XYZ file of C-alpha atoms in Angstrom:
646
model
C 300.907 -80.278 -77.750
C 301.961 -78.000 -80.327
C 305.503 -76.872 -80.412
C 305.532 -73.803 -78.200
C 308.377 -71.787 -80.374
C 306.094 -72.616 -83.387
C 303.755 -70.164 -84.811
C 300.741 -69.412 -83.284
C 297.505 -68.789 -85.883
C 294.512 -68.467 -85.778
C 291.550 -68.001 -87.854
C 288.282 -67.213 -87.019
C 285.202 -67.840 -89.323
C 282.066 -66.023 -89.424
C 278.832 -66.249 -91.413
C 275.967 -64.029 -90.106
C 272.402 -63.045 -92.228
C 271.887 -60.018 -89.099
C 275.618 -59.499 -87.691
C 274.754 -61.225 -84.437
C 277.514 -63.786 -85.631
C 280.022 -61.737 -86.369
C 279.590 -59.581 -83.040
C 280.222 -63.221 -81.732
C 283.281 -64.050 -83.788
C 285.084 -60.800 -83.211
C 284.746 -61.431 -79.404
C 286.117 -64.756 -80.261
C 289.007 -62.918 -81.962
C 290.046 -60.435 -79.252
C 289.564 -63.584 -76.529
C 291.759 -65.533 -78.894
C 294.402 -62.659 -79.361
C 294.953 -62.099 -75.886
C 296.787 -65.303 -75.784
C 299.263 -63.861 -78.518
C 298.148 -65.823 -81.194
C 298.222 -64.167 -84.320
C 294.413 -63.796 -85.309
C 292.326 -62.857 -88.356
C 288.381 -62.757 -88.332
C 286.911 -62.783 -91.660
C 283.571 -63.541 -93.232
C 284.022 -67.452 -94.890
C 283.606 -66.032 -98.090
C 286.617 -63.994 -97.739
C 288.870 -66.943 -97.931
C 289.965 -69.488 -99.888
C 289.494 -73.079 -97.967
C 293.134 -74.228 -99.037
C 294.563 -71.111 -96.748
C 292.989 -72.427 -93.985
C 295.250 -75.267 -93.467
C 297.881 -73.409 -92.368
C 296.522 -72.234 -88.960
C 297.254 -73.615 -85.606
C 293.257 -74.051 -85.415
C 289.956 -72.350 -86.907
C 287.037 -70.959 -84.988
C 283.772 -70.906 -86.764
C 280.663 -68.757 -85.841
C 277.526 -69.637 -87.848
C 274.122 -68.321 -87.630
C 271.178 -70.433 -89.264
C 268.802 -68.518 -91.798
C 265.464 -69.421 -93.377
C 264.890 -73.163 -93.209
C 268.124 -74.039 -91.782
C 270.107 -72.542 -94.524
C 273.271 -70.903 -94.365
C 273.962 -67.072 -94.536
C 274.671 -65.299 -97.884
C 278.048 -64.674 -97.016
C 279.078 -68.224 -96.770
C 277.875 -69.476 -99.696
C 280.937 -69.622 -101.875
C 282.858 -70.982 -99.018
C 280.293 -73.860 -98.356
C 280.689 -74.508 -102.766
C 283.805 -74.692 -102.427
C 283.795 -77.340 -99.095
C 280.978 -79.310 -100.662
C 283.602 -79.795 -104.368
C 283.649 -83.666 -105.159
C 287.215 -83.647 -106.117
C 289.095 -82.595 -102.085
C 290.304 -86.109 -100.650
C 288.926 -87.288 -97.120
C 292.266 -85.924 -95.458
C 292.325 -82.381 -97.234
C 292.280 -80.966 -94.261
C 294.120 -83.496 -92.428
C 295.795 -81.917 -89.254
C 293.929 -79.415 -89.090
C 291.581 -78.648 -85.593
C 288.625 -76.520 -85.389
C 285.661 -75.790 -83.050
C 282.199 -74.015 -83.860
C 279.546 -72.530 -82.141
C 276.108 -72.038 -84.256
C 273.838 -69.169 -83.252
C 270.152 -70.055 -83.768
C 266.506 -70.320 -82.254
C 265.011 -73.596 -81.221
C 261.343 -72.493 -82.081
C 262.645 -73.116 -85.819
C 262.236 -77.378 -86.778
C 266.078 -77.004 -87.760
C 267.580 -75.297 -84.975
C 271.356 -74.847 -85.974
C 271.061 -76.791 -88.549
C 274.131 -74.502 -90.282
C 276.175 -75.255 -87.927
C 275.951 -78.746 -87.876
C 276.138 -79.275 -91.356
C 279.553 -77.332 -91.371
C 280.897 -79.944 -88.584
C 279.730 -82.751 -90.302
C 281.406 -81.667 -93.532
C 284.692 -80.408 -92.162
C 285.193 -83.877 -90.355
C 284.537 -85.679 -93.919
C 287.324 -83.750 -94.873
C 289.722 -84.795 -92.139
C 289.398 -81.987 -89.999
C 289.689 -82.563 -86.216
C 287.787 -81.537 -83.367
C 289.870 -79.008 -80.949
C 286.783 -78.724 -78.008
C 283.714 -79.314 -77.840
C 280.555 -77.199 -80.150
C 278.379 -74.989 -78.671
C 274.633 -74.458 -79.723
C 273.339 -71.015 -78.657
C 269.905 -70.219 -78.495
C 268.061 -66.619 -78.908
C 265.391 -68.028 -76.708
C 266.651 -68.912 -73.632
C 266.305 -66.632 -70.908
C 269.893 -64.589 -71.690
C 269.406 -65.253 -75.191
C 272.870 -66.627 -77.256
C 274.790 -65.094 -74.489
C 273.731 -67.557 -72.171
C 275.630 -70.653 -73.918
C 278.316 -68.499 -75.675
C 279.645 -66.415 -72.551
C 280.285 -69.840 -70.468
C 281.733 -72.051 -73.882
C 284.044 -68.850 -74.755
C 285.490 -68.862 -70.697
C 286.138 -72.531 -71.112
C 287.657 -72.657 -74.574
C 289.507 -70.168 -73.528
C 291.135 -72.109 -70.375
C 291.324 -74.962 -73.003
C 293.882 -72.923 -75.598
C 296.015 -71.789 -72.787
C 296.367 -76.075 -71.783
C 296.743 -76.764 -75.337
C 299.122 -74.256 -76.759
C 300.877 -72.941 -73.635
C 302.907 -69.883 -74.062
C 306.234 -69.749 -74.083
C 308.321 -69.016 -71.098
C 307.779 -65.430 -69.933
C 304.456 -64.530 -71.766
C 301.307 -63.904 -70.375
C 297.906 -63.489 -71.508
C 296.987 -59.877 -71.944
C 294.801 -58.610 -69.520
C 291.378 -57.132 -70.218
C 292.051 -53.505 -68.759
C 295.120 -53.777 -71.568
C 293.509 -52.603 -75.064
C 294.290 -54.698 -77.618
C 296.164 -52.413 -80.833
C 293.591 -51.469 -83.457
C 293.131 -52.931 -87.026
C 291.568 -49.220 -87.910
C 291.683 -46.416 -86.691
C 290.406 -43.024 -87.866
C 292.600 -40.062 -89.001
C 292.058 -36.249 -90.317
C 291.714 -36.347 -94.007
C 294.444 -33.294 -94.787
C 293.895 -34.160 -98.557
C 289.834 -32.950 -97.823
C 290.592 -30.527 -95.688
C 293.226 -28.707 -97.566
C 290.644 -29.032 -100.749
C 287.939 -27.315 -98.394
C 286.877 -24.124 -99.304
C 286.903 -23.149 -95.689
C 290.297 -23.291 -93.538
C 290.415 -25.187 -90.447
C 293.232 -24.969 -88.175
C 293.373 -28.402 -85.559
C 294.924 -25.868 -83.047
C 292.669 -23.299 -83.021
C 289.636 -25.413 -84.497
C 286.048 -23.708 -82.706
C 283.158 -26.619 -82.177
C 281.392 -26.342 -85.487
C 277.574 -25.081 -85.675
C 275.523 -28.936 -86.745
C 274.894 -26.820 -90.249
C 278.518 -26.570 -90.950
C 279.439 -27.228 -94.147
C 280.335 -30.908 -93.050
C 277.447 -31.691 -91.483
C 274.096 -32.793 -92.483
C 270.731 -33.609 -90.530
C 268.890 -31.209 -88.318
C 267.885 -31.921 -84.383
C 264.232 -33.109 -85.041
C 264.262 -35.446 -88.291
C 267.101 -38.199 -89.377
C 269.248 -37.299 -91.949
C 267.146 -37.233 -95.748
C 270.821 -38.233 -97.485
C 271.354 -41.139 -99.889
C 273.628 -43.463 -98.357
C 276.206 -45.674 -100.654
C 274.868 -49.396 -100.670
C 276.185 -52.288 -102.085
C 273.097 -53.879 -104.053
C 271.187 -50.910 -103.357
C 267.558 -50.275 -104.884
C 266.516 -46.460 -104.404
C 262.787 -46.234 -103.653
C 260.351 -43.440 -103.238
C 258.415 -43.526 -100.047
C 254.657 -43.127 -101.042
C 252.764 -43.760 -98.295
C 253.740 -44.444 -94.614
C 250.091 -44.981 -93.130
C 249.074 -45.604 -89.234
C 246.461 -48.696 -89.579
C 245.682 -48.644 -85.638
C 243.736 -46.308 -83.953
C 245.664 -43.129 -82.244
C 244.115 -44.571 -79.325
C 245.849 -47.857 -79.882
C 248.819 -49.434 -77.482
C 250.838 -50.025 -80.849
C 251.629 -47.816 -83.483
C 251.516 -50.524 -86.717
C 252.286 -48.734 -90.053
C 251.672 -49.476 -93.842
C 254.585 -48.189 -95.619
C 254.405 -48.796 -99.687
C 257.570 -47.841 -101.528
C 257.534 -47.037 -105.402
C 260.493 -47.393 -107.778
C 260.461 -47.110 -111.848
C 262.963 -49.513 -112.197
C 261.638 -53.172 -112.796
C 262.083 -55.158 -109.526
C 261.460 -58.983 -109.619
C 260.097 -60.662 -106.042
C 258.214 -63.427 -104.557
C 255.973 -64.112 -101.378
C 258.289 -64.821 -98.548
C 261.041 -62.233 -100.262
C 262.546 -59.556 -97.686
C 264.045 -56.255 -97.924
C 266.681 -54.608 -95.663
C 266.492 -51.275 -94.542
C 269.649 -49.355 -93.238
C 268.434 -46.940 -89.933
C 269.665 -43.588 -89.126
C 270.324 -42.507 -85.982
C 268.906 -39.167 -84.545
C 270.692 -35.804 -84.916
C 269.347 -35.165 -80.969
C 271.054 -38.559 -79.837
C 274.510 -37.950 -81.898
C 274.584 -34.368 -80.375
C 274.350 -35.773 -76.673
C 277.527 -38.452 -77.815
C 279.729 -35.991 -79.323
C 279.308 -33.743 -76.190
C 279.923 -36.205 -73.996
C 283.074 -37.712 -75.229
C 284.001 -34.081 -76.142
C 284.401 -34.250 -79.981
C 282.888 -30.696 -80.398
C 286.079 -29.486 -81.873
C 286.237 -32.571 -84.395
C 283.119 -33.290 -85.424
C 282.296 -31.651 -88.405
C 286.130 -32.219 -89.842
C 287.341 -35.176 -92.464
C 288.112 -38.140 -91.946
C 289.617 -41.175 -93.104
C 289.404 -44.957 -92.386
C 293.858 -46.123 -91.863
C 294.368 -49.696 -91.670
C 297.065 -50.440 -89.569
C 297.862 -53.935 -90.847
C 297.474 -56.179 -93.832
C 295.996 -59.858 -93.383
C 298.338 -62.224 -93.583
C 295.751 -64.985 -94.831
C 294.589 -63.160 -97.768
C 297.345 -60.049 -97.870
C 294.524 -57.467 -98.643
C 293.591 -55.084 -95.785
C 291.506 -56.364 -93.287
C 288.094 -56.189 -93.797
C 287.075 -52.509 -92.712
C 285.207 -51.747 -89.376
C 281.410 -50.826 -91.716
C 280.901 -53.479 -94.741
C 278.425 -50.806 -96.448
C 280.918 -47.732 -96.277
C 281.346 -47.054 -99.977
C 283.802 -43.711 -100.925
C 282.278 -41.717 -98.757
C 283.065 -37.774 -99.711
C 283.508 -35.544 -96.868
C 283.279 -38.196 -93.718
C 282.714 -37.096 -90.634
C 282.562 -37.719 -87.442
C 279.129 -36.570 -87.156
C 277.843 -38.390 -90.318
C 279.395 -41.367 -89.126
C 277.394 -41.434 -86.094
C 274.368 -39.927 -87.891
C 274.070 -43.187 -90.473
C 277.046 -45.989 -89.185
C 277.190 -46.262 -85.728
C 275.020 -48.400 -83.452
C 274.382 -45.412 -80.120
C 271.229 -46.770 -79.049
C 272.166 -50.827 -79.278
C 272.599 -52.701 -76.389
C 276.342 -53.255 -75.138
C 277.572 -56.180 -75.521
C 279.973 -57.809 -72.697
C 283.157 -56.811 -74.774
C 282.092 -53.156 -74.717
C 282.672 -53.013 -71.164
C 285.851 -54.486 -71.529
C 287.111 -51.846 -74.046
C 285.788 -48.969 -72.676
C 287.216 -49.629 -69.073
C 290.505 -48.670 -70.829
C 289.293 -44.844 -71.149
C 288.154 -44.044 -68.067
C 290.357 -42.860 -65.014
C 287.979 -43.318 -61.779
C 288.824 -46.408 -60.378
C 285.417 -47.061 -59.289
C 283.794 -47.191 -62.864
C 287.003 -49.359 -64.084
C 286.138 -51.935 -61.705
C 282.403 -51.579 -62.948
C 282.897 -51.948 -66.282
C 285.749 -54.396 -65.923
C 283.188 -56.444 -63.496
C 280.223 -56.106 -66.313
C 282.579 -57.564 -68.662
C 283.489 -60.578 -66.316
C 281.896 -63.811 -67.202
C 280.897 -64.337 -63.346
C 278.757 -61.037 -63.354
C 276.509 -62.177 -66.611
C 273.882 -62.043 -64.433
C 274.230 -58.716 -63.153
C 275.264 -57.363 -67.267
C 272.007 -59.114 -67.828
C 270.187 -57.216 -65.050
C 271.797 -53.948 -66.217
C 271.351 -54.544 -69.690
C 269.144 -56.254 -71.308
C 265.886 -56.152 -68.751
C 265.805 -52.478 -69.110
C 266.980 -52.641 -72.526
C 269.521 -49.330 -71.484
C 271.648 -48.351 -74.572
C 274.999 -47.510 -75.305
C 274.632 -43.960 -74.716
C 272.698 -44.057 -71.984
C 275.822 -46.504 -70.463
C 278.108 -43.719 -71.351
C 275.732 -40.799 -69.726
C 276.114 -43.057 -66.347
C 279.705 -43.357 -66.581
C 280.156 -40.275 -67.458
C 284.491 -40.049 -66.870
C 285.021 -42.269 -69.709
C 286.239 -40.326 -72.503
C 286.585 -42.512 -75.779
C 289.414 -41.229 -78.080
C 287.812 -40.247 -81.497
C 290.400 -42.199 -83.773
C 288.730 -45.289 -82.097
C 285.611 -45.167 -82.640
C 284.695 -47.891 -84.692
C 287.138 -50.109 -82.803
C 284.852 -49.843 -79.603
C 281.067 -48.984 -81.047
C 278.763 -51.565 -82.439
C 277.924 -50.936 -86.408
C 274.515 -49.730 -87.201
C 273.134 -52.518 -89.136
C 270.356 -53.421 -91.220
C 266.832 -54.399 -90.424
C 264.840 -57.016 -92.571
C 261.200 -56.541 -93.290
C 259.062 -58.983 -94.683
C 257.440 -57.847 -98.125
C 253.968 -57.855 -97.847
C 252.538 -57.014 -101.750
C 252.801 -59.213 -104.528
C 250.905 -60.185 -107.502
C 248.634 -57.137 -108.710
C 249.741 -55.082 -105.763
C 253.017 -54.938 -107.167
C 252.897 -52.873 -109.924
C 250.373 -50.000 -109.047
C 250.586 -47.707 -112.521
C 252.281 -48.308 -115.527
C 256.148 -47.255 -115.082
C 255.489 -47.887 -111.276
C 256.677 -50.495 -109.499
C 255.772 -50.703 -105.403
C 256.884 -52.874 -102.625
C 254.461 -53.045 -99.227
C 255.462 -53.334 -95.694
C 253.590 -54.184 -92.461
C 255.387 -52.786 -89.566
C 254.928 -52.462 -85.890
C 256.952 -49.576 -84.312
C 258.767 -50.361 -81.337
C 257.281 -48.201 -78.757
C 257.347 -49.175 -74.784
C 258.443 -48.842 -70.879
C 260.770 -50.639 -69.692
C 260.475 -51.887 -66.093
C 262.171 -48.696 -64.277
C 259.656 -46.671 -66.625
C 262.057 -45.525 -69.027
C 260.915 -44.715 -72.906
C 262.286 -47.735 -75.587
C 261.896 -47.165 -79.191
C 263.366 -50.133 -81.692
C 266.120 -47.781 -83.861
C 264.975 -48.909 -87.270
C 260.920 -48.547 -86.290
C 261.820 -45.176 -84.716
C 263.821 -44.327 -88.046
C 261.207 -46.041 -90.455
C 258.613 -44.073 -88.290
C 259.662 -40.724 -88.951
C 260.102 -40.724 -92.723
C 258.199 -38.231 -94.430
C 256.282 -39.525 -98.331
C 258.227 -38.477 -101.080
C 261.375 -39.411 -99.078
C 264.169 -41.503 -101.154
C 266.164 -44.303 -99.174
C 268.350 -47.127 -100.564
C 267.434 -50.791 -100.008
C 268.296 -54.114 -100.510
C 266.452 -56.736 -101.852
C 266.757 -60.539 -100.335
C 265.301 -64.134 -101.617
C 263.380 -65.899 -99.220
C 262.479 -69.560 -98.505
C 258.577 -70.100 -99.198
C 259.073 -71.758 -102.909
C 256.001 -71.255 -104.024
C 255.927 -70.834 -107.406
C 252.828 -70.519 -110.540
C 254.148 -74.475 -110.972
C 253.087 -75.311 -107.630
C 249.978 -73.449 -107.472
C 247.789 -76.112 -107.211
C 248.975 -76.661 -103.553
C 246.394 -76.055 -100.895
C 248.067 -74.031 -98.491
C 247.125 -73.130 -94.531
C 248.956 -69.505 -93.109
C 249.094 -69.177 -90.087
C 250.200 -65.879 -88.882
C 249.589 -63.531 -85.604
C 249.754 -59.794 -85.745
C 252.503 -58.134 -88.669
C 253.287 -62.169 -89.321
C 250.521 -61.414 -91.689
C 253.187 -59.470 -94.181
C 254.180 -61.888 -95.825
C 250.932 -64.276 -95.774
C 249.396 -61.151 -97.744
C 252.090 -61.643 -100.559
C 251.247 -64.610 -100.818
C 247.845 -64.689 -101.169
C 248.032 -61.469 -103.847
C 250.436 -63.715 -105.474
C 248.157 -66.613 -105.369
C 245.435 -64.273 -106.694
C 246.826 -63.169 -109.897
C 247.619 -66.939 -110.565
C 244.180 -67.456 -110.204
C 243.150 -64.525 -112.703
C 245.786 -66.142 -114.862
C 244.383 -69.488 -114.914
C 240.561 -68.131 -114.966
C 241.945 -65.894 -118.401
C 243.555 -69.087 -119.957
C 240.806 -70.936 -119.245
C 237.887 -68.627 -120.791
C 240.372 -68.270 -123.957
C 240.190 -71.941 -124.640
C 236.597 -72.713 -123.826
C 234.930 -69.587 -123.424
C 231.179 -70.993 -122.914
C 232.656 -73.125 -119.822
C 233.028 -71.970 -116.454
C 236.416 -70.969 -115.591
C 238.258 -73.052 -112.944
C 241.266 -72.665 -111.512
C 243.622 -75.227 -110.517
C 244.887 -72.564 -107.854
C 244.582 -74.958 -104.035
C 242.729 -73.475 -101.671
C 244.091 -70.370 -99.392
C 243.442 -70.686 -95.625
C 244.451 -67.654 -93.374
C 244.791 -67.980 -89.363
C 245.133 -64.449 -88.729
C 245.682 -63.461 -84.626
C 245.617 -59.954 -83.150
C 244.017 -58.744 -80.040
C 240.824 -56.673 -81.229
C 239.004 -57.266 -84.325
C 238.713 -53.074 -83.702
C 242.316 -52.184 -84.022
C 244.196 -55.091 -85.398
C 242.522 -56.620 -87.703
C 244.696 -55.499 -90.856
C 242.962 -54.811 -94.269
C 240.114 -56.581 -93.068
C 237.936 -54.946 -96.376
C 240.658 -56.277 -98.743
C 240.292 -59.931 -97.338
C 236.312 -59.635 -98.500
C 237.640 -58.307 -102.071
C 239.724 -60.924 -102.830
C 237.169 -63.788 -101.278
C 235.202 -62.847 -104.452
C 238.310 -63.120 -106.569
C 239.917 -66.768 -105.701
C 239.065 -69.307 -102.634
C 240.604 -67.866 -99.856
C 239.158 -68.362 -96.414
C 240.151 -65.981 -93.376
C 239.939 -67.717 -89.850
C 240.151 -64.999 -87.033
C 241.444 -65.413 -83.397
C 241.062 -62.033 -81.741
C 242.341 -63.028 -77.938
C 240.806 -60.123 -76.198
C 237.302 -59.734 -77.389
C 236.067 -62.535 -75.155
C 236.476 -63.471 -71.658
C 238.492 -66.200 -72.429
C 241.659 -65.795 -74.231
C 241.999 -67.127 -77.803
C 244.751 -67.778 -80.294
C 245.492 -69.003 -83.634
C 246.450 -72.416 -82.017
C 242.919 -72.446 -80.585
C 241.422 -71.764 -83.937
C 243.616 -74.514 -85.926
C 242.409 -77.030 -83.200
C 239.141 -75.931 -83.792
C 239.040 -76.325 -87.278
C 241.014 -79.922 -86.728
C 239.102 -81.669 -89.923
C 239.774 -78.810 -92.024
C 243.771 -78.713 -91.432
C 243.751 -82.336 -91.258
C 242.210 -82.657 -94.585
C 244.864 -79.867 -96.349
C 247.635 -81.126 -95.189
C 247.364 -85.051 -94.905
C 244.874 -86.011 -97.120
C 245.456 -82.709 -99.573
C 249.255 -83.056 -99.023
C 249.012 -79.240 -98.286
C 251.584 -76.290 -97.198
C 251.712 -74.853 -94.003
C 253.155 -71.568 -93.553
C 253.981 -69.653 -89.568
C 254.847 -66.442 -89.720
C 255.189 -64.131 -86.487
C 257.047 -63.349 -83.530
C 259.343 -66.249 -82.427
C 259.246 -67.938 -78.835
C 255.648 -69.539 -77.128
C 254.255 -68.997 -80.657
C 255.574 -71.242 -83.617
C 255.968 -74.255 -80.576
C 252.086 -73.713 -79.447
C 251.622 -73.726 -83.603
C 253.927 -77.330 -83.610
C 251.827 -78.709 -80.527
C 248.268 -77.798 -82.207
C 249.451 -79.948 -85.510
C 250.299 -82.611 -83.383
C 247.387 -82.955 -81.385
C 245.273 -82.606 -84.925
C 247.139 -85.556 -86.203
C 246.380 -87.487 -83.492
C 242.971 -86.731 -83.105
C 242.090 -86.816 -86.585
C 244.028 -89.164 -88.048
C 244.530 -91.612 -85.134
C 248.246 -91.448 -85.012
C 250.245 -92.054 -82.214
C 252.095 -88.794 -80.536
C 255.980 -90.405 -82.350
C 254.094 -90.676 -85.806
C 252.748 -87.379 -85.381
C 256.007 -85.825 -84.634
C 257.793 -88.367 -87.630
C 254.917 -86.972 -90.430
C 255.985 -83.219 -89.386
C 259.623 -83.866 -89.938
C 259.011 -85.459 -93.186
C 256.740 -82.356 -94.105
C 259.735 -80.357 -92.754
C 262.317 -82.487 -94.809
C 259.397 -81.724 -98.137
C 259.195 -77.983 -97.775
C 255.732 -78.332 -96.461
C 256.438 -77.177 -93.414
C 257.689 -73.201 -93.642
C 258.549 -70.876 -90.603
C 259.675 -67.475 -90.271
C 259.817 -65.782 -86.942
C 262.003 -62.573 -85.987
């Protein structure tokens, strides 16, 4: 037991490619500060490891990226852990937990988290409770194992480091004081050319001269970005038929400025949220009168790890001139995400009926996760929608970024490469393949995916900001000569189409060198062999650039297997049509020593993928099922063995 009149810190860890992590780790934080310990969340490469020693314990929350990587903003930390010269007992003393956030349909399921256990024990580190594993496919999704582990660590602290005599753990219908909050910006406001008075302020018209957007379109402004590329929209295309159940686009996006990417490469795309939806918010919680006024970001604290100011509430907010709350909402704030367990808890504290306290309150109780679950996430209802059913709670303004989710960014595959990437001369142009998120839920009510919605209703000749992000598929002109197999169902096929352009102009390369050094031979390439699985449901409506596939046969040896499941009485997918062509796969990727890329929608997919290989290994080359499964992890542990699933 630690000595109760001791201090009580502790530091909570986060690395996170998507956010989901972080979401985690600050409900880690607020759990953690209830039992008055004195708590900082940071991303891990906000710190240096040599502060860390100092806590009472640390609490990491890891996601896994690509091919069991870590996230980008870990990396320094994870240098500096992985430095030759720290002794076995660096961080002697010291206790810690973890809980990895990941997907078991990936080979290396949480593989970042337990590479950050196994290195923090080799470094003397202790274990305070047991790890947790979440998983984004079970039936709750990472809630599932996170809700339950956070309940029990939670009993566990209060056995470990009991409070001193007289203290309690603050209760969940207590807020917790804010790191930020949001104030009038008098220095903006005074420098306005218009006066406006707090006291006699009138709800300002949505094309005051704060304001920006119109009811029927997003917002056309230029957001501040860290890393941020400014592209042109050129084409934003519908592919299916009007008639179509899914609305899949081909956007292309033009820049002047040089851009450098490879197949597997992905950009992010910041959403905006709809003027319509951001008018409904600001009536309900009854910020008419402040809504179109300046505003500032006030920390209310400085770290005491790193004595800077905590890391503000949005990572991407830049100086922003003239914030409001209205452009906050418009491009920061998450309206339409689903709530998250803690969002119950914290906005129980601004509502006076007692019968929606003891809703929300209930919603945010462990026990009820199955009736959050049935609330929440089976009819997919949103934030505001939440808010329009509990209609008495009444958020104060200054807190709004202490309560809402932060709109965050989407990643798209890039689907061009090779001679689709530069279009004209001065022109550079990046491709996407993207299905918009369009359904019913099961009480009939109208979903649309934010970012789909947003990406959607952009206009050509439209100019966002995005960022560009390396991917995992390591194929390079060196390694050309692989044979590689794609597998990929439906918008999968993004980033299989990069490829293969890539794999193209390597081909034209070769072919050119060739003719210049023995022009009276035939050209050959050393380019492997290209092998598509593509999957969709009609060859009629879903089978995407189907005319370019039959240009480029002509250019390079690509073949393009089709399963199109509903064309036939009998259902058929691109596991059917790898089993079917068993010799062929067998000889690429045993006796060829081939690639095999899966791209697609995670869950039943990527594992019906994994069973087909095995089964083809053990029908064709007589291998027992353990050797199958031992030759796929040593493709895995080769790089020839690549998934990516969203």
């Amino acid at each position: 037991m630690v000595d109760v009149n001791g201090p009580r810190k502790c530091l909570v860890l986060y690395g996170s490619e998507t956010g989901n992590a972080e979401d985690v780790a600050h409900d880690i934080g607020r759990m953690v500060e209830r039992l008055h310990f004195e708590t900082e969340v940071l991303e891990m490469n906000a710190i240096e490891i040599d502060a860390m020693i100092n806590q009472s314990f640390i609490i990491f929350a890891i996601s896994t990226t690509g091919q069991g990587d870590l996230p980008s903003n870990t990396q320094t930390f994870w240098r500096s852990l992985l430095r030759k010269r720290l002794a076995s007992d660096h961080f002697g003393g010291l206790r810690f937990t973890a809980i990895g956030l990941g997907d078991s349909s990936y080979p290396r399921f949480n593989w970042a988290a337990r590479k950050l256990q196994v290195r923090m024990k080799q470094l003397g580190a202790r274990c305070l409770f047991p790890f947790a594993a979440a998983d984004d496919q079970r039936p709750r999704g990472i809630d599932q194992t996170f809700i339950p582990w956070s309940a029990d660590l939670r009993k566990h602290l209060i056995l470990e480091f009991p409070l001193p005599h007289g203290f309690h753990p603050i209760p969940d219908d207590v807020p917790l004081p804010p790191k930020w909050i949001l104030q009038v910006d008098e220095k903006v406001l005074l420098e306005s050319s218009e006066s406006m008075s707090l006291s006699t302020a009138e709800p300002v018209n949505a094309e005051g001269p704060f304001s920006n957007g119109s009811a029927n379109c997003c917002s056309t402004e230029i957001l501040p970005t860290k890393r941020a590329l400014a592209v042109s929209v050129k084409e934003n295309k519908r592919l299916t038929p009007e008639s179509h159940w899914q609305d899949v686009r081909h956007l292309q996006l033009v820049t002047s400025i040089p851009i450098k990417y490879s197949p597997g490469d992905t950009i992010t795309i910041f959403p905006k949220n709809f003027p319509e939806d951001v008018e409904q918010l600001i009536s309900l919680m009854g910020w008419d009168v402040y809504a179109d006024i300046p505003i500032e970001f006030y920390a209310t604290e400085k770290s005491s790890v790193t004595q800077a100011l905590p890391n503000p509430p949005i990572p991407n907010l830049l100086p922003y001139p003239h914030l409001t709350i209205r452009s906050l909402l418009l491009n920061y704030i998450d309206i339409n995400a689903i709530p998250r367990r803690s969002f119950f808890r914290n906005v129980a504290n601004f509502t006076e009926l007692p019968l929606h306290k003891e809703r929300l309150l209930e919603f945010s109780n462990p026990e009820y996760l199955d009736d959050l679950y049935d609330y929440t996430t089976r009819p997919r209802r949103s934030i505001l929608e939440v808010l329009q059913e509990f209609h008495t709670v009444k958020i104060p303004w200054e807190r709004l970024t202490t309560v809402f989710p932060v709109l965050r960014g989407r990643l798209f595959s890039i689907a061009s490469a090779g001679c689709s990437r530069d279009t004209s001369p001065g022109t550079h142009s990046i491709e996407l393949l993207v299905a918009i998120v369009k359904y019913r839920t099961i009480i009939r009510k109208l979903r649309q995916g934010v970012c789909t919605r947003y990406l959607a209703s952009i206009q050509p000749g439209t100019t966002i900001n995005i960022q560009l992000n390396k991917g995992s598929f390591g194929m390079t002109q060196s390694n050309s000569q692989i044979p590689v197999i794609m597998v990929s169902p439906g918008t999968g096929l993004a980033p299989m189409r990069s490829l293969i352009w890539e794999r193209c102009q390597w081909t034209e390369y070769f072919n050119n060198q060739k003719m210049d050094t023995q022009p009276d031979a035939t050209a050959i390439t050393p380019v492997g062999r290209s092998i598509l699985f593509f999957g969709g449901r009609n060859i009629a409506s879903d089978f995407f650039f189907q005319q370019e596939w039959e240009l480029l046969q002509k250019k390079m040896r690509l073949d393009v297997i089709t399963a199109f499941s509903r064309d036939q009485a009998h259902k058929i997918y691109v596991q059917d049509m790898l089993r079917k062509n068993s010799a062929l796969v067998y000889q690429v990727l045993h006796n060829e020593s081939g690639m095999i890329f899966v791209c697609g929608s995670s869950g039943k997919m990527p594992l019906a993928v994994r069973e087909a290989l095995l089964e083809i290994f053990q029908r064709e080359g007589g291998m027992e099922h353990d050797i199958a499964q031992e030759y796929l992890a040593v493709m895995e542990q080769d790089g020839r063995y690549k998934q990516e699933t969203w």
